[in-house]
CSV table of C-alpha atoms in Angstrom, one decimal:
chain,number,residue,atom,x,y,z
A,181,MET,CA,-1.7,-17.7,-15.4
A,182,ASN,CA,-2.8,-19.3,-19.1
A,183,ARG,CA,-4.1,-15.6,-20.3
A,184,LYS,CA,-3.5,-12.7,-19.4
A,185,ILE,CA,-6.5,-10.2,-17.6
A,186,ALA,CA,-6.3,-6.6,-17.6
A,187,ILE,CA,-8.6,-3.8,-16.0
A,188,ALA,CA,-10.6,-2.6,-18.7
A,189,GLY,CA,-12.6,0.4,-17.1
A,190,TYR,CA,-14.2,0.7,-14.2
A,191,ARG,CA,-16.4,3.0,-12.1
A,192,MET,CA,-17.4,4.2,-8.9
A,193,LYS,CA,-18.8,6.7,-6.3
A,194,ALA,CA,-18.8,7.7,-2.0
A,195,ALA,CA,-20.6,9.3,-0.1
A,196,SER,CA,-21.8,9.6,3.8
A,197,ASP,CA,-25.4,9.3,2.6
A,198,LEU,CA,-25.5,9.2,-2.0
A,199,VAL,CA,-29.6,9.2,-1.7
A,200,THR,CA,-29.6,6.3,-3.7
A,201,THR,CA,-31.5,2.4,-3.8
A,202,ARG,CA,-29.0,-0.3,-4.5
A,203,GLU,CA,-31.0,-0.7,-7.6
A,204,ARG,CA,-30.2,2.9,-9.3
A,205,LEU,CA,-26.8,2.9,-7.6
A,206,THR,CA,-26.6,-0.9,-9.8
A,207,PHE,CA,-27.9,1.5,-12.9
A,208,GLU,CA,-25.5,4.2,-12.6
A,209,LEU,CA,-22.4,2.4,-11.7
A,210,THR,CA,-22.8,-0.1,-14.9
A,211,ARG,CA,-24.7,2.4,-17.2
A,212,GLY,CA,-21.5,4.6,-16.6
A,213,LEU,CA,-19.3,1.8,-17.3
A,214,PHE,CA,-20.3,0.8,-20.5
A,215,ASP,CA,-21.0,4.4,-21.6
A,216,ASP,CA,-17.3,5.2,-20.7
A,217,LEU,CA,-16.5,2.4,-23.0
A,218,GLY,CA,-18.8,2.6,-25.0
A,219,ILE,CA,-19.9,-0.7,-25.6
A,220,ASP,CA,-23.5,-2.3,-23.7
A,221,ARG,CA,-24.9,-5.8,-21.8
A,222,ASP,CA,-24.0,-7.6,-25.2
A,223,HIS,CA,-20.1,-7.7,-24.5
A,224,VAL,CA,-20.1,-8.9,-20.7
A,225,GLY,CA,-19.8,-12.8,-20.9
A,226,THR,CA,-20.6,-13.2,-17.3
A,227,THR,CA,-21.2,-10.8,-13.8
A,228,ILE,CA,-20.3,-11.1,-10.3
A,229,PHE,CA,-21.8,-8.8,-7.6
A,230,ALA,CA,-20.3,-8.4,-4.9
A,231,THR,CA,-22.8,-8.2,-2.0
A,232,ASN,CA,-24.9,-8.9,1.1
A,233,ASP,CA,-28.3,-10.9,1.7
A,234,PHE,CA,-28.1,-9.6,5.7
A,235,LEU,CA,-27.0,-5.8,4.9
A,236,ASP,CA,-29.8,-5.4,1.6
A,237,GLY,CA,-31.9,-7.0,4.3
A,238,ARG,CA,-33.5,-10.2,1.9
A,239,THR,CA,-32.3,-13.3,0.6
A,240,ILE,CA,-30.8,-13.4,-2.7
A,241,SER,CA,-30.0,-9.9,-3.2
A,242,ASN,CA,-28.4,-10.1,-6.6
A,243,VAL,CA,-31.7,-11.2,-8.3
A,244,PHE,CA,-32.6,-8.0,-7.8
A,245,LEU,CA,-29.9,-6.2,-9.3
A,246,ASP,CA,-29.6,-7.9,-12.6
A,247,PRO,CA,-32.1,-5.4,-14.2
A,248,PRO,CA,-30.6,-2.7,-13.6
A,249,ALA,CA,-27.5,-4.0,-14.1
A,250,GLY,CA,-27.9,-5.5,-17.8
A,251,VAL,CA,-27.5,-8.9,-17.0
A,252,TYR,CA,-30.7,-10.5,-16.8
A,253,MET,CA,-31.0,-13.5,-18.7
A,254,ARG,CA,-26.9,-13.5,-18.6
A,255,ASP,CA,-24.9,-15.6,-17.1
A,256,GLU,CA,-24.1,-13.8,-13.4
A,257,SER,CA,-22.8,-15.4,-9.8
A,258,LYS,CA,-22.2,-14.0,-6.7
A,259,VAL,CA,-19.7,-13.6,-3.5
A,260,GLU,CA,-20.9,-12.6,-0.1
A,261,MET,CA,-17.8,-10.6,1.3
A,262,ASP,CA,-15.6,-8.2,-0.2
A,263,GLY,CA,-14.8,-7.4,-3.4
A,264,LEU,CA,-11.7,-8.6,-3.9
A,265,SER,CA,-12.4,-11.9,-3.9
A,266,ALA,CA,-15.6,-11.5,-6.6
A,267,LEU,CA,-12.3,-10.3,-9.1
A,268,VAL,CA,-10.5,-13.6,-7.6
A,269,TYR,CA,-13.7,-15.1,-9.2
A,270,ALA,CA,-14.4,-13.4,-12.7
A,271,CYS,CA,-10.4,-14.1,-12.9
A,272,MET,CA,-10.9,-18.0,-13.0
A,273,ARG,CA,-13.8,-17.6,-15.5
A,274,ILE,CA,-12.1,-15.9,-17.9
A,275,LEU,CA,-9.8,-18.3,-17.3
A,276,SER,CA,-11.4,-21.2,-17.6
A,277,GLY,CA,-11.3,-19.6,-21.4
A,278,GLN,CA,-15.5,-19.5,-21.2
A,279,TYR,CA,-15.5,-15.8,-21.2
A,280,GLU,CA,-14.2,-12.7,-23.3
A,281,THR,CA,-15.1,-10.2,-20.2
A,282,ALA,CA,-16.1,-10.0,-17.3
A,283,LEU,CA,-18.4,-7.7,-15.0
A,284,LEU,CA,-18.1,-7.0,-11.9
A,285,VAL,CA,-20.7,-5.0,-9.4
A,286,ALA,CA,-20.4,-4.7,-5.3
A,287,PHE,CA,-21.4,-1.4,-3.3
A,288,GLY,CA,-22.3,-1.0,0.8
A,289,LEU,CA,-25.4,1.2,1.6
A,290,CYS,CA,-23.7,1.6,5.6
A,291,GLY,CA,-23.9,5.3,5.9
A,292,SER,CA,-27.3,6.0,5.3
A,293,GLN,CA,-29.5,1.9,5.8
A,294,VAL,CA,-27.7,-0.5,8.4
A,295,SER,CA,-25.1,-0.6,10.5
A,296,PRO,CA,-21.9,-1.3,9.2
A,297,TYR,CA,-20.9,-2.8,12.0
A,298,LEU,CA,-24.1,-5.0,13.0
A,299,HIS,CA,-23.7,-7.9,10.6
A,300,VAL,CA,-20.4,-8.7,12.2
A,301,GLU,CA,-21.5,-10.6,15.2
A,302,TYR,CA,-23.3,-13.0,13.4
A,303,THR,CA,-19.1,-14.4,11.7
A,304,LEU,CA,-17.8,-14.5,15.7
A,305,ASN,CA,-17.7,-17.6,17.6
A,306,PRO,CA,-21.1,-18.7,18.3
A,307,THR,CA,-20.1,-20.0,21.7
A,308,TYR,CA,-18.3,-18.4,23.3
A,309,ASP,CA,-18.0,-14.6,22.0
A,310,ARG,CA,-21.4,-14.1,20.3
A,311,GLN,CA,-23.6,-14.9,22.9
A,312,LEU,CA,-21.9,-12.8,25.2
A,313,GLY,CA,-21.8,-9.9,23.6
A,314,LEU,CA,-18.2,-8.2,24.7
A,315,LEU,CA,-16.9,-8.7,20.9
A,316,ASN,CA,-18.5,-6.8,17.9
A,317,GLU,CA,-16.4,-5.1,15.5
A,318,LEU,CA,-14.9,-2.2,17.3
A,319,SER,CA,-14.0,-3.9,20.4
A,320,ALA,CA,-12.0,-6.3,18.6
A,321,ALA,CA,-10.4,-4.5,16.8
A,322,GLY,CA,-9.2,-2.1,20.4
A,323,LEU,CA,-7.3,-5.1,21.2
A,324,GLN,CA,-6.1,-5.4,17.7
A,325,ALA,CA,-5.2,-2.3,18.1
A,326,ARG,CA,-3.8,-3.2,22.4
A,327,SER,CA,-2.2,-6.4,21.1
A,328,PHE,CA,0.1,-4.8,17.9
A,329,LEU,CA,1.7,-1.4,20.9
A,330,ASN,CA,2.2,-4.3,22.9
A,331,LYS,CA,4.4,-6.8,21.7
A,332,PHE,CA,6.4,-3.5,19.9
A,333,GLY,CA,6.4,-1.2,22.3
A,334,TYR,CA,4.8,2.1,19.9
A,335,SER,CA,2.8,4.3,22.1
A,336,GLU,CA,-0.9,5.1,20.9
A,337,ASP,CA,0.9,8.5,18.8
A,338,LEU,CA,1.5,6.2,16.0
A,339,LEU,CA,-1.7,5.4,15.4
A,340,ASP,CA,-2.7,9.0,15.5
A,341,GLU,CA,0.2,9.7,13.3
A,342,ILE,CA,-1.3,6.8,10.6
A,343,ALA,CA,-4.4,8.1,10.8
A,344,ALA,CA,-3.3,11.3,10.3
A,345,ARG,CA,-1.8,10.2,7.2
A,346,ASN,CA,-4.6,8.8,6.2
A,347,LEU,CA,-7.7,11.5,6.4
A,348,ARG,CA,-5.1,14.3,4.9
A,349,ASN,CA,-4.7,12.3,2.2
A,350,ALA,CA,-8.1,11.7,1.5
A,351,ALA,CA,-8.8,15.1,1.4
A,352,LEU,CA,-7.7,15.4,-1.7
A,353,ASN,CA,-9.4,12.3,-3.1
A,354,ARG,CA,-12.6,13.2,-4.5
A,355,ASP,CA,-13.9,9.4,-4.1
A,356,GLN,CA,-13.7,9.8,-1.1
A,357,ALA,CA,-16.3,9.8,1.4
A,358,ARG,CA,-14.2,11.3,4.6
A,359,GLY,CA,-11.0,14.0,4.5
A,360,ILE,CA,-9.9,16.2,6.9
A,361,LYS,CA,-7.2,18.5,5.2
A,362,ASP,CA,-4.4,19.0,7.3
A,363,ALA,CA,-4.9,16.4,9.2
A,364,SER,CA,-2.5,16.7,12.8
A,365,ALA,CA,-2.0,14.0,15.5
A,366,LYS,CA,-3.7,16.2,17.3
A,367,ASP,CA,-7.0,15.9,15.7
A,368,ILE,CA,-7.4,12.2,16.0
A,369,LYS,CA,-5.9,12.5,20.1
A,370,ASP,CA,-8.9,14.2,20.0
A,371,SER,CA,-11.6,12.8,19.2
A,372,SER,CA,-13.2,10.2,21.4
A,373,TYR,CA,-12.4,6.6,22.8
A,374,LEU,CA,-14.2,3.7,21.6
A,375,TYR,CA,-12.2,0.8,22.7
A,376,GLU,CA,-9.1,2.6,23.9
A,377,PRO,CA,-6.6,2.7,22.4
A,378,LEU,CA,-8.7,3.2,19.3
A,379,ARG,CA,-10.6,6.6,18.5
A,380,GLU,CA,-13.5,7.3,16.3
A,381,LEU,CA,-11.0,9.0,13.8
A,382,HIS,CA,-8.9,5.9,14.0
A,383,THR,CA,-11.7,3.7,12.4
A,384,TYR,CA,-13.8,3.8,9.3
A,385,PRO,CA,-17.0,6.2,8.7
A,386,ALA,CA,-19.8,4.8,8.3
A,387,THR,CA,-20.0,4.7,3.9
A,388,ASP,CA,-22.4,4.5,1.5
A,389,GLY,CA,-20.3,3.7,-1.6
A,390,GLY,CA,-20.5,1.3,-4.7
A,391,CYS,CA,-18.4,0.6,-7.9
A,392,ALA,CA,-18.6,-1.6,-11.6
A,393,VAL,CA,-15.4,-3.4,-13.4
A,394,LEU,CA,-15.0,-4.2,-16.7
A,395,LEU,CA,-12.3,-7.5,-17.0
A,396,ALA,CA,-11.0,-8.7,-20.1
A,397,SER,CA,-8.9,-10.8,-21.5
A,398,GLU,CA,-5.7,-9.5,-23.4
A,399,THR,CA,-7.0,-9.5,-27.0
A,400,LYS,CA,-10.8,-8.4,-25.8
A,401,ALA,CA,-8.6,-5.4,-23.3
A,402,LYS,CA,-6.7,-4.2,-26.1
A,403,GLU,CA,-9.8,-3.4,-28.5
A,404,LEU,CA,-12.1,-2.0,-25.1
A,405,THR,CA,-8.9,0.4,-24.1
A,406,ASP,CA,-6.0,2.0,-24.9
A,407,LYS,CA,-4.7,1.8,-20.7
A,408,PRO,CA,-5.8,-1.9,-19.9
A,409,VAL,CA,-4.0,-2.3,-16.0
A,410,TRP,CA,-2.6,-6.0,-16.4
A,411,ILE,CA,-3.6,-9.1,-13.0
A,412,LEU,CA,0.6,-9.9,-12.9
A,413,GLY,CA,-1.0,-12.6,-9.7
A,414,MET,CA,-3.3,-13.5,-6.7
A,415,GLY,CA,-3.4,-14.8,-3.9
A,416,GLN,CA,-6.4,-15.5,-1.0
A,417,SER,CA,-5.9,-16.9,2.8
A,418,ILE,CA,-8.0,-17.6,5.9
A,419,GLU,CA,-8.1,-18.5,9.4
A,420,SER,CA,-9.4,-19.1,12.3
A,421,TYR,CA,-12.7,-16.8,13.2
A,422,TYR,CA,-12.1,-17.4,17.0
A,423,LEU,CA,-9.6,-14.7,17.9
A,424,GLY,CA,-8.3,-16.7,20.5
A,425,GLU,CA,-6.6,-18.9,17.9
A,426,ARG,CA,-4.9,-15.9,16.6
A,427,ASN,CA,-1.8,-13.3,17.5
A,428,LEU,CA,-4.1,-10.0,16.3
A,429,TYR,CA,-0.6,-7.9,16.5
A,430,GLU,CA,-0.1,-10.4,12.4
A,431,SER,CA,-1.3,-11.0,10.0
A,432,ARG,CA,-0.8,-14.4,8.8
A,433,SER,CA,-3.6,-15.2,6.0
A,434,THR,CA,-2.0,-11.9,5.3
A,435,ARG,CA,1.1,-12.9,4.8
A,436,GLU,CA,0.0,-16.5,2.7
A,437,ALA,CA,-1.9,-14.3,0.3
A,438,SER,CA,0.6,-12.1,-0.1
A,439,GLY,CA,3.3,-15.0,-0.8
A,440,ARG,CA,1.2,-16.3,-3.7
A,441,ALA,CA,0.1,-13.5,-5.7
A,442,TYR,CA,4.7,-12.4,-5.7
A,443,ALA,CA,5.0,-15.9,-6.8
A,444,MET,CA,2.1,-15.8,-9.7
A,445,ALA,CA,3.7,-12.0,-10.7
A,446,GLY,CA,7.3,-13.3,-10.0
A,447,ILE,CA,8.1,-11.0,-7.5
A,448,ASP,CA,10.8,-12.0,-5.4
A,449,LYS,CA,11.8,-8.4,-3.1
A,450,PRO,CA,8.2,-6.3,-3.1
A,451,GLU,CA,9.8,-4.2,-0.7
A,452,ALA,CA,12.0,-2.9,-3.5
A,453,GLU,CA,10.0,-4.3,-7.0
A,454,VAL,CA,6.1,-2.7,-5.3
A,455,ASP,CA,6.0,1.4,-6.0
A,456,PHE,CA,3.1,1.9,-4.2
A,457,ALA,CA,0.2,-0.3,-2.1
A,458,GLU,CA,-3.7,0.6,-1.3
A,459,VAL,CA,-4.3,-2.1,1.5
A,460,SER,CA,-8.0,-2.3,3.1
A,461,SER,CA,-7.5,-1.1,6.6
A,462,LEU,CA,-10.6,-0.4,8.3
A,463,PHE,CA,-8.8,0.6,11.6
A,464,ALA,CA,-5.1,3.0,12.1
A,465,GLN,CA,-3.9,-0.1,13.9
A,466,GLN,CA,-4.2,-2.7,10.3
A,467,GLU,CA,-2.3,-0.9,8.0
A,468,PRO,CA,1.0,-1.6,10.0
A,469,ILE,CA,-0.2,-4.8,10.2
A,470,LEU,CA,-0.6,-5.6,6.8
A,471,THR,CA,1.9,-4.3,5.3
A,472,GLU,CA,4.2,-6.4,7.8
A,473,ALA,CA,2.8,-9.4,5.9
A,474,LEU,CA,2.8,-7.6,2.4
A,475,GLY,CA,6.3,-8.2,2.9
A,476,LEU,CA,7.0,-3.8,2.4
A,477,TYR,CA,8.6,-3.6,6.3
A,478,GLY,CA,9.8,-5.9,8.6
A,479,PRO,CA,8.3,-6.7,11.6
A,480,GLY,CA,8.6,-4.2,14.1
A,481,ASP,CA,9.5,-1.6,11.6
A,482,ALA,CA,6.3,0.5,11.5
A,483,GLU,CA,7.4,3.2,13.1
A,484,LYS,CA,10.3,4.1,10.9
A,485,ALA,CA,8.2,3.6,7.6
A,486,TYR,CA,5.4,6.1,8.9
A,487,ALA,CA,8.1,8.7,9.9
A,488,GLY,CA,7.6,9.7,6.1
A,489,ASP,CA,8.8,6.8,4.3
A,490,ASN,CA,5.0,5.6,3.2
A,491,GLY,CA,3.2,9.4,2.2
A,492,ILE,CA,2.4,10.2,-1.5
A,493,ALA,CA,6.3,11.4,-2.1
A,494,GLY,CA,7.7,8.7,-0.3
A,495,SER,CA,10.0,6.0,-1.0
A,496,LEU,CA,7.2,3.2,-0.6
A,497,PRO,CA,4.0,5.1,-0.3
A,498,VAL,CA,0.4,3.3,1.9
A,499,ASN,CA,-2.9,3.5,1.0
A,500,PRO,CA,-2.3,7.8,-0.7
A,501,SER,CA,-6.1,7.4,-1.8
A,502,GLY,CA,-6.2,8.0,2.0
A,503,GLY,CA,-7.8,3.9,2.1
A,504,PRO,CA,-10.5,2.9,3.8
A,505,LEU,CA,-10.5,5.8,7.0
A,506,GLY,CA,-11.8,7.4,4.0
A,507,ALA,CA,-14.9,5.7,2.7
A,508,HIS,CA,-15.8,2.1,3.5
A,509,PRO,CA,-18.5,0.8,1.4
A,510,ILE,CA,-19.0,-2.4,3.0
A,511,CYS,CA,-18.6,-5.5,-0.3
A,512,ALA,CA,-17.1,-2.8,-2.7
A,513,THR,CA,-14.3,-1.4,-0.3
A,514,GLY,CA,-12.1,-3.9,-1.7
A,515,LEU,CA,-13.0,-2.4,-5.2
A,516,PHE,CA,-12.2,0.7,-4.1
A,517,ARG,CA,-8.3,-0.6,-4.0
A,518,LEU,CA,-8.6,-2.1,-6.9
A,519,ASN,CA,-9.5,1.3,-8.4
A,520,GLU,CA,-7.7,3.9,-6.6
A,521,ALA,CA,-4.0,1.6,-7.6
A,522,ILE,CA,-6.0,2.0,-11.8
A,523,LYS,CA,-6.1,5.2,-11.1
A,524,GLN,CA,-2.1,5.5,-9.7
A,525,LEU,CA,-1.1,3.3,-13.1
A,526,ARG,CA,-3.0,4.7,-15.4
A,527,GLY,CA,-1.0,8.5,-13.7
A,528,GLU,CA,-4.7,9.8,-12.9
A,529,ALA,CA,-4.6,10.2,-9.5
A,530,GLY,CA,-4.4,13.7,-9.4
A,531,LYS,CA,-3.2,15.0,-6.2
A,532,ASN,CA,-2.8,11.8,-4.8
A,533,GLN,CA,-0.6,10.5,-8.1
A,534,VAL,CA,2.7,8.7,-7.0
A,535,LYS,CA,5.5,9.1,-9.5
A,536,LYS,CA,6.7,6.2,-11.3
A,537,ALA,CA,3.9,3.8,-9.8
A,538,GLU,CA,4.5,1.0,-12.0
A,539,ILE,CA,3.5,-2.0,-10.0
A,540,GLY,CA,1.4,-1.8,-7.4
A,541,VAL,CA,-0.2,-4.1,-4.6
A,542,VAL,CA,-3.8,-4.4,-3.6
A,543,HIS,CA,-5.4,-5.9,-0.8
A,544,GLY,CA,-8.8,-6.1,0.3
A,545,GLN,CA,-10.8,-8.3,3.3
A,546,ASP,CA,-12.9,-10.0,5.6
A,547,GLY,CA,-14.0,-11.0,9.2
A,548,VAL,CA,-13.4,-9.5,12.8
A,549,CYS,CA,-9.4,-8.8,12.7
A,550,ALA,CA,-8.7,-9.7,9.3
A,551,GLN,CA,-9.8,-13.2,9.1
A,552,GLN,CA,-9.8,-13.1,5.5
A,553,ASN,CA,-7.2,-11.6,3.5
A,554,THR,CA,-6.9,-11.2,-1.0
A,555,VAL,CA,-3.9,-9.8,-2.1
A,556,VAL,CA,-3.7,-8.8,-6.1
A,557,VAL,CA,-0.6,-7.3,-8.0
A,558,LEU,CA,-1.5,-4.9,-10.6
A,559,GLY,CA,1.3,-3.4,-13.0
A,560,ILE,CA,1.4,-1.4,-16.7
């Protein structure tokens, strides 16, 4: 990149029900972030919202968020997708040289105000999938899980182990909406099937949550904080929304996006150079699919990796925060992964802290079965 960009600060919160409004949540997050950094709205050059009109229940919904975010009569824009895509957009604006800072605001209130699954059905193929009513986010995830297990000969026990580890990690994290202390594979197996082999605890919880993040150029970041976290590389890729054109046991778009991010960051061997990963795995089977696509493990190596290699104290921790199985505020989940990575790199993750965390990879997704993927590499 022709300019160095850092994350100067962030705010985040999540719960099953925050008992709030979109406007109030936006105000609390941005006001808290400004107070943390000792700034006001005049220090913000541009603002990017990550929200969804369908979920907000009104078109151009960001127009109602400008005042509580402090950006009325100022430059702002919006992406109707995951917040990590908003980060890429904001970085482009700073790289243009026209802005020194960019505010990101993302939230989802699918724990209390709207179904988290309904909007996904409108991203399905309108001719062959949407009208039949057989496919939805959960049934598609069940197909993906079965495809992955069959491809590599794994049993459902692998999904139980993955979910249990994530929920144990989430129980240690105050920024998660759901966690189960001392969760075991048996606890997961005791939960109900949704679409076989997918069980209730293999999937994300309905969540209220949001976050605000301030990006800054190198000069401005050093003025705002003594603990900047640098964006070393980023990449995006998208594949067909028609599931029949994709092998669901793999993620080609994640592989392509991570390749671009690693090239920008100068990383040749991610399995050796990356210290941890925060991955937007909305379902248990997606974690090994995505980590393999990120180049952290080889195809078919998931069983070996999940024997303990990727726990908080392992050689390559994956989702030490608990990941989206602990909280999935739609539109904000990728930025939650980003903020959890920032906590790791700053040494602020508490009981979830990874030792010697210096390089982290962050992943965000959109669409059914991770159709579109964004990858960001962070460092200190």
